[in-house]
Amino acid sequence: MTDDAPTPRSDLVSKIDTSVPHSARIWNYWLGGKDNYEVDRAAGDAYCRVFPGIVDIARASRRFLTRSVRFLTEEAGLRQFLDVGTGLPTADNTHQIAQRIAPDARIVYVDNDPLVLMHAHALLTSTPQGATEYIEADLREPEAILGRAAGTLDLKEPVGLILSGILGHVPTGEEARTIVRRLMEGLLPGSYLSLNEGIDTDGEYVRAQRAYNESGAIPYHLRTLTEVTGYFEGLELVDPGVVPVTRWRPEIAAVGESQSLGQAGGVARKP
Ligand SMILES: C[S@@+](CC[C@H](N)C(=O)[O-])C[C@H]1O[C@@H](n2cnc3c(N)ncnc32)[C@H](O)[C@@H]1O
């Protein structure tokens, strides 16, 4: 599962802190999943009382991920993906979306949460022609991530970097921007970035997020649209640029979906 010896399950269980709410588990709760604890459901419900739109945001963010990975596989022709901040497995994970179109696609998942690692076997159900790998690593060590991803991905070929709802966990927008730059520096021209993040357009969203950040959970910082657009500096944005995720190449089926403005996303190519 990693280059190192796999962490024994008992060690993982002891690392799971069920006394404070946790990002991946609350996100899983809002997405309708079952991999969460009472403390996460309580925090998720408290958040919804201030800003009910968060459930739509979580779901719209996943649908953006699906459409962008489909675009990268089908239209950009990518066959390799690096998904950092994977989260808990849901119905449609990056490898399933990509391998439905290209069974030979290779995917590396990265997260630093012990519960995500415990569920990683569900992320490792590759087609026989392709490959999936899970790496336990920290976003704040981009070179280490690239070094380990090279065990599964051929970094002499383009890669699709997926950063979906993770950069808000980095304290400042500037630091987050540096991380994106360092990750993209390790990838060839012709590689792509698919990124989506929460933005501070709605006062109730900002208030709910502030209360969440004071709950003991690892904070998540909403950014401005300008900051999220800045993450793509030096890259060529594909149409329609950085927009609310519901407006990024929507499908007919998505008509009627709430036009959530609180999550901005885009896809760009490294020239
Ligand atoms: C809000 S969830 C998003 C999950 C998924 N990408 C999605 O879009 O549904 C954020 C994920 O980032 C992970 N994460 C947070 N900080 C991290 C870090 N410093 N290094 C690696 N993963 C991190 C969390 O464990 C969690 O799984």
Coordinates of C-alpha atoms and ligand atoms in Angstrom, one line a residue:
M1 CA 0.0 0.0 0.0
T2 CA 3.0 2.3 0.6
D3 CA 6.7 1.9 0.1
D4 CA 7.1 1.4 3.8
A5 CA 5.6 -1.5 5.7
P6 CA 1.8 -1.1 5.9
T7 CA 0.6 0.4 9.2
P8 CA -1.0 -2.3 11.3
R9 CA -4.8 -1.9 11.6
S10 CA -4.7 -1.7 15.4
D11 CA -2.2 1.3 15.2
L12 CA -4.6 3.0 12.7
V13 CA -7.6 2.5 14.9
S14 CA -5.7 4.0 17.9
K15 CA -4.8 7.0 15.7
I16 CA -8.5 7.8 14.9
D17 CA -9.7 10.6 17.2
T18 CA -13.4 10.3 17.6
S19 CA -13.5 13.1 20.2
V20 CA -13.1 15.9 17.7
P21 CA -15.0 16.3 14.3
H22 CA -12.9 15.5 11.3
S23 CA -13.0 17.0 7.7
A24 CA -13.1 13.7 5.7
R25 CA -15.8 12.2 8.0
I26 CA -18.0 15.3 8.0
W27 CA -17.6 15.6 4.3
N28 CA -18.6 12.0 4.0
Y29 CA -21.7 12.7 6.2
W30 CA -22.8 15.6 4.0
L31 CA -22.3 13.3 0.9
G32 CA -24.7 10.8 2.5
G33 CA -22.0 8.3 3.5
K34 CA -21.8 6.1 6.6
D35 CA -18.1 6.4 7.5
N36 CA -18.5 9.0 10.2
Y37 CA -19.0 9.2 14.0
E38 CA -21.5 10.9 16.3
V39 CA -19.1 13.8 16.8
D40 CA -18.9 14.4 13.0
R41 CA -22.7 14.2 12.6
A42 CA -23.2 16.7 15.4
A43 CA -20.6 19.1 13.9
G44 CA -22.1 18.6 10.4
D45 CA -25.7 19.3 11.7
A46 CA -24.5 22.3 13.7
Y47 CA -22.9 23.7 10.5
C48 CA -26.1 23.1 8.5
R49 CA -28.2 25.0 11.0
V50 CA -26.1 28.1 10.2
F51 CA -25.6 27.3 6.5
P52 CA -27.7 24.6 5.0
G53 CA -26.2 25.2 1.6
I54 CA -23.1 23.2 2.6
V55 CA -24.7 19.9 1.6
D56 CA -25.2 21.2 -1.9
I57 CA -21.7 22.5 -2.0
A58 CA -20.2 19.1 -1.0
R59 CA -22.3 17.3 -3.6
A60 CA -21.6 19.9 -6.3
S61 CA -17.9 19.7 -5.6
R62 CA -18.0 15.9 -6.1
R63 CA -19.9 16.3 -9.4
F64 CA -17.3 18.8 -10.5
L65 CA -14.6 16.3 -9.7
T66 CA -16.5 13.7 -11.9
R67 CA -16.9 16.0 -14.8
S68 CA -13.3 17.3 -14.7
V69 CA -11.8 13.8 -14.5
R70 CA -14.0 12.7 -17.4
F71 CA -12.8 15.7 -19.3
L72 CA -9.2 15.0 -18.5
T73 CA -9.5 11.4 -19.6
E74 CA -11.7 11.7 -22.6
E75 CA -10.8 15.1 -24.1
A76 CA -7.3 15.8 -22.8
G77 CA -6.3 12.1 -23.2
L78 CA -4.6 11.7 -19.8
R79 CA -3.9 8.2 -18.4
Q80 CA -2.4 9.2 -15.1
F81 CA -3.8 10.9 -12.0
L82 CA -2.5 12.1 -8.7
D83 CA -5.4 12.8 -6.3
V84 CA -4.2 14.5 -3.2
G85 CA -6.7 14.8 -0.3
T86 CA -8.6 11.8 -1.5
G87 CA -11.2 11.7 1.3
L88 CA -13.3 8.6 2.2
P89 CA -14.3 6.5 -0.8
T90 CA -17.7 7.4 -2.3
A91 CA -19.8 6.1 -5.2
D92 CA -17.5 7.6 -7.9
N93 CA -13.9 7.8 -7.1
T94 CA -11.2 9.2 -9.4
H95 CA -10.0 5.8 -10.6
Q96 CA -13.5 4.6 -11.3
I97 CA -14.3 7.7 -13.4
A98 CA -11.0 7.5 -15.3
Q99 CA -10.9 3.7 -15.8
R100 CA -14.5 3.6 -17.1
I101 CA -13.2 5.6 -20.1
A102 CA -9.6 4.3 -20.1
P103 CA -9.1 1.0 -18.3
D104 CA -5.4 1.4 -18.5
A105 CA -5.5 4.6 -16.4
R106 CA -3.1 4.7 -13.4
I107 CA -4.1 6.6 -10.2
V108 CA -2.2 7.5 -7.1
Y109 CA -4.3 8.6 -4.1
V110 CA -2.7 10.6 -1.2
D111 CA -4.2 11.5 2.2
N112 CA -2.9 11.9 5.8
D113 CA -6.0 10.7 7.7
P114 CA -5.8 7.3 9.4
L115 CA -9.5 6.6 8.6
V116 CA -9.0 7.2 4.9
L117 CA -6.0 4.8 5.1
M118 CA -8.2 2.2 6.7
H119 CA -10.7 2.4 3.9
A120 CA -8.0 2.6 1.2
H121 CA -8.6 -1.0 0.1
A122 CA -11.9 0.3 -1.5
L123 CA -9.7 2.7 -3.5
L124 CA -7.5 0.0 -4.8
T125 CA -9.9 -1.9 -7.0
S126 CA -8.2 -1.2 -10.2
T127 CA -8.9 -2.7 -13.6
P128 CA -6.3 -5.3 -14.5
Q129 CA -4.9 -3.1 -17.2
G130 CA -4.5 0.0 -15.0
A131 CA -3.2 0.6 -11.4
T132 CA -4.3 2.3 -8.2
E133 CA -2.0 3.1 -5.3
Y134 CA -2.6 4.8 -1.9
I135 CA 0.1 6.8 -0.3
E136 CA -0.1 8.1 3.3
A137 CA 1.6 11.5 3.1
D138 CA 1.1 15.2 3.9
L139 CA 0.2 17.8 1.3
R140 CA 2.8 20.1 2.9
E141 CA 5.6 17.8 1.6
P142 CA 5.0 18.1 -2.2
E143 CA 8.4 16.7 -3.2
A144 CA 7.9 13.6 -1.0
I145 CA 4.5 13.0 -2.6
L146 CA 6.0 13.3 -6.1
G147 CA 8.9 11.0 -5.2
R148 CA 6.6 8.3 -3.9
A149 CA 4.0 8.7 -6.7
A150 CA 6.8 8.0 -9.2
G151 CA 6.6 4.4 -8.0
T152 CA 3.2 4.0 -9.8
L153 CA 3.1 6.9 -12.2
D154 CA 5.5 7.6 -15.1
L155 CA 6.4 11.2 -14.4
K156 CA 7.9 11.4 -17.9
E157 CA 4.3 11.4 -19.1
P158 CA 1.6 14.0 -18.3
V159 CA -0.4 13.6 -15.1
G160 CA -3.7 15.1 -13.9
L161 CA -3.2 16.6 -10.5
I162 CA -6.5 16.6 -8.5
L163 CA -6.8 19.0 -5.5
S164 CA -10.5 18.8 -4.5
G165 CA -11.4 20.6 -1.2
I166 CA -8.0 20.2 0.4
L167 CA -6.1 23.5 0.0
G168 CA -8.4 25.2 2.5
H169 CA -6.7 23.1 5.2
V170 CA -3.5 25.0 4.5
P171 CA -3.4 28.1 6.8
T172 CA -2.8 30.8 4.1
G173 CA -3.6 31.2 0.5
E174 CA 0.0 32.1 -0.2
E175 CA 1.2 28.8 1.3
A176 CA -1.4 26.9 -0.6
R177 CA -0.3 28.6 -3.8
T178 CA 3.3 27.6 -3.2
I179 CA 2.2 23.9 -2.7
V180 CA 0.3 23.9 -6.0
R181 CA 3.4 25.4 -7.8
R182 CA 5.8 22.8 -6.2
L183 CA 3.5 19.9 -7.2
M184 CA 3.0 21.2 -10.8
E185 CA 6.8 21.8 -11.1
G186 CA 7.3 18.1 -10.7
L187 CA 4.9 17.3 -13.6
L188 CA 5.6 17.6 -17.4
P189 CA 4.1 20.2 -19.7
G190 CA 0.8 18.7 -21.0
S191 CA -0.1 17.8 -17.4
Y192 CA -3.3 19.3 -15.9
L193 CA -4.6 20.7 -12.6
S194 CA -8.2 20.1 -11.5
L195 CA -8.9 22.1 -8.4
N196 CA -12.0 23.2 -6.5
E197 CA -12.2 25.1 -3.2
G198 CA -14.7 26.8 -0.9
I199 CA -15.0 30.6 -1.4
D200 CA -16.2 33.3 0.9
T201 CA -19.1 34.7 -1.1
D202 CA -21.8 34.1 1.5
G203 CA -21.9 35.6 5.0
E204 CA -23.6 32.6 6.5
Y205 CA -21.1 30.2 4.9
V206 CA -18.3 32.3 6.4
R207 CA -20.0 32.3 9.8
A208 CA -20.6 28.5 9.8
Q209 CA -17.0 27.9 8.8
R210 CA -15.7 30.2 11.5
A211 CA -17.7 28.2 14.1
Y212 CA -16.4 24.9 12.6
N213 CA -12.8 26.1 12.8
E214 CA -13.3 26.8 16.5
S215 CA -14.7 23.3 17.2
G216 CA -11.3 21.6 17.5
A217 CA -11.4 20.2 14.0
I218 CA -8.5 20.9 11.6
P219 CA -9.5 24.3 10.3
Y220 CA -10.6 24.8 6.7
H221 CA -10.2 28.4 5.3
L222 CA -12.5 29.8 2.7
R223 CA -10.7 31.9 0.1
T224 CA -11.6 34.6 -2.2
L225 CA -12.4 33.8 -5.8
T226 CA -9.2 35.8 -6.7
E227 CA -7.1 33.6 -4.4
V228 CA -8.5 30.4 -6.0
T229 CA -7.9 31.8 -9.5
G230 CA -4.3 32.6 -8.3
Y231 CA -3.7 28.9 -7.7
F232 CA -3.7 28.4 -11.5
E233 CA -1.0 31.0 -12.1
G234 CA 1.3 30.0 -15.0
L235 CA -1.2 27.5 -16.3
E236 CA -3.6 27.7 -19.3
L237 CA -7.2 27.6 -18.0
V238 CA -9.6 25.6 -20.2
D239 CA -13.0 27.2 -20.8
P240 CA -14.9 28.4 -18.8
G241 CA -12.1 29.3 -16.5
V242 CA -12.5 29.4 -12.7
V243 CA -16.2 29.5 -11.9
P244 CA -18.7 28.3 -9.4
V245 CA -18.4 24.5 -9.8
T246 CA -22.0 24.1 -11.0
R247 CA -21.2 26.3 -14.0
W248 CA -18.1 24.3 -15.0
R249 CA -19.2 22.4 -18.1
P250 CA -22.6 21.4 -16.6
E251 CA -24.4 18.5 -18.1
I252 CA -28.1 18.5 -19.1
A253 CA -28.8 16.3 -16.2
A254 CA -27.5 19.0 -13.9
V255 CA -30.1 21.6 -15.0
G256 CA -32.1 22.4 -11.9
E257 CA -29.2 21.7 -9.6
S258 CA -28.9 24.5 -7.1
Q259 CA -26.5 27.1 -8.5
S260 CA -24.2 26.9 -5.5
L261 CA -21.7 29.9 -5.6
G262 CA -19.7 28.8 -2.6
Q263 CA -17.3 26.5 -4.3
A264 CA -15.1 27.6 -7.2
G265 CA -13.2 25.3 -9.5
G266 CA -11.3 25.1 -12.7
V267 CA -9.1 23.0 -14.9
A268 CA -5.9 24.1 -16.5
R269 CA -3.0 22.8 -18.6
K270 CA 0.7 23.2 -17.9
P271 CA 2.2 24.8 -21.0
Ligands
LIG1 C1 -13.0 18.0 2.5 S1 -12.1 16.5 2.2 C2 -12.2 16.4 0.5 C3 -12.2 14.9 0.0 C4 -12.2 14.7 -1.5 N1 -11.1 15.3 -2.2 C5 -13.5 15.3 -2.1 O1 -13.4 16.3 -2.9 O2 -14.6 14.8 -1.9 C6 -10.4 17.0 2.5 C7 -9.4 15.8 2.5 O3 -8.1 16.3 2.6 C8 -7.4 15.5 3.6 N2 -6.3 16.4 4.1 C9 -6.4 17.5 4.9 N3 -5.2 18.0 5.2 C10 -4.3 17.2 4.6 C11 -2.9 17.2 4.5 N4 -2.1 18.1 5.1 N5 -2.2 16.2 3.8 C12 -3.0 15.2 3.2 N6 -4.3 15.2 3.2 C13 -5.0 16.1 3.9 C14 -8.4 15.1 4.6 O4 -8.0 14.0 5.4 C15 -9.6 14.9 3.7 O5 -9.6 13.5 3.3

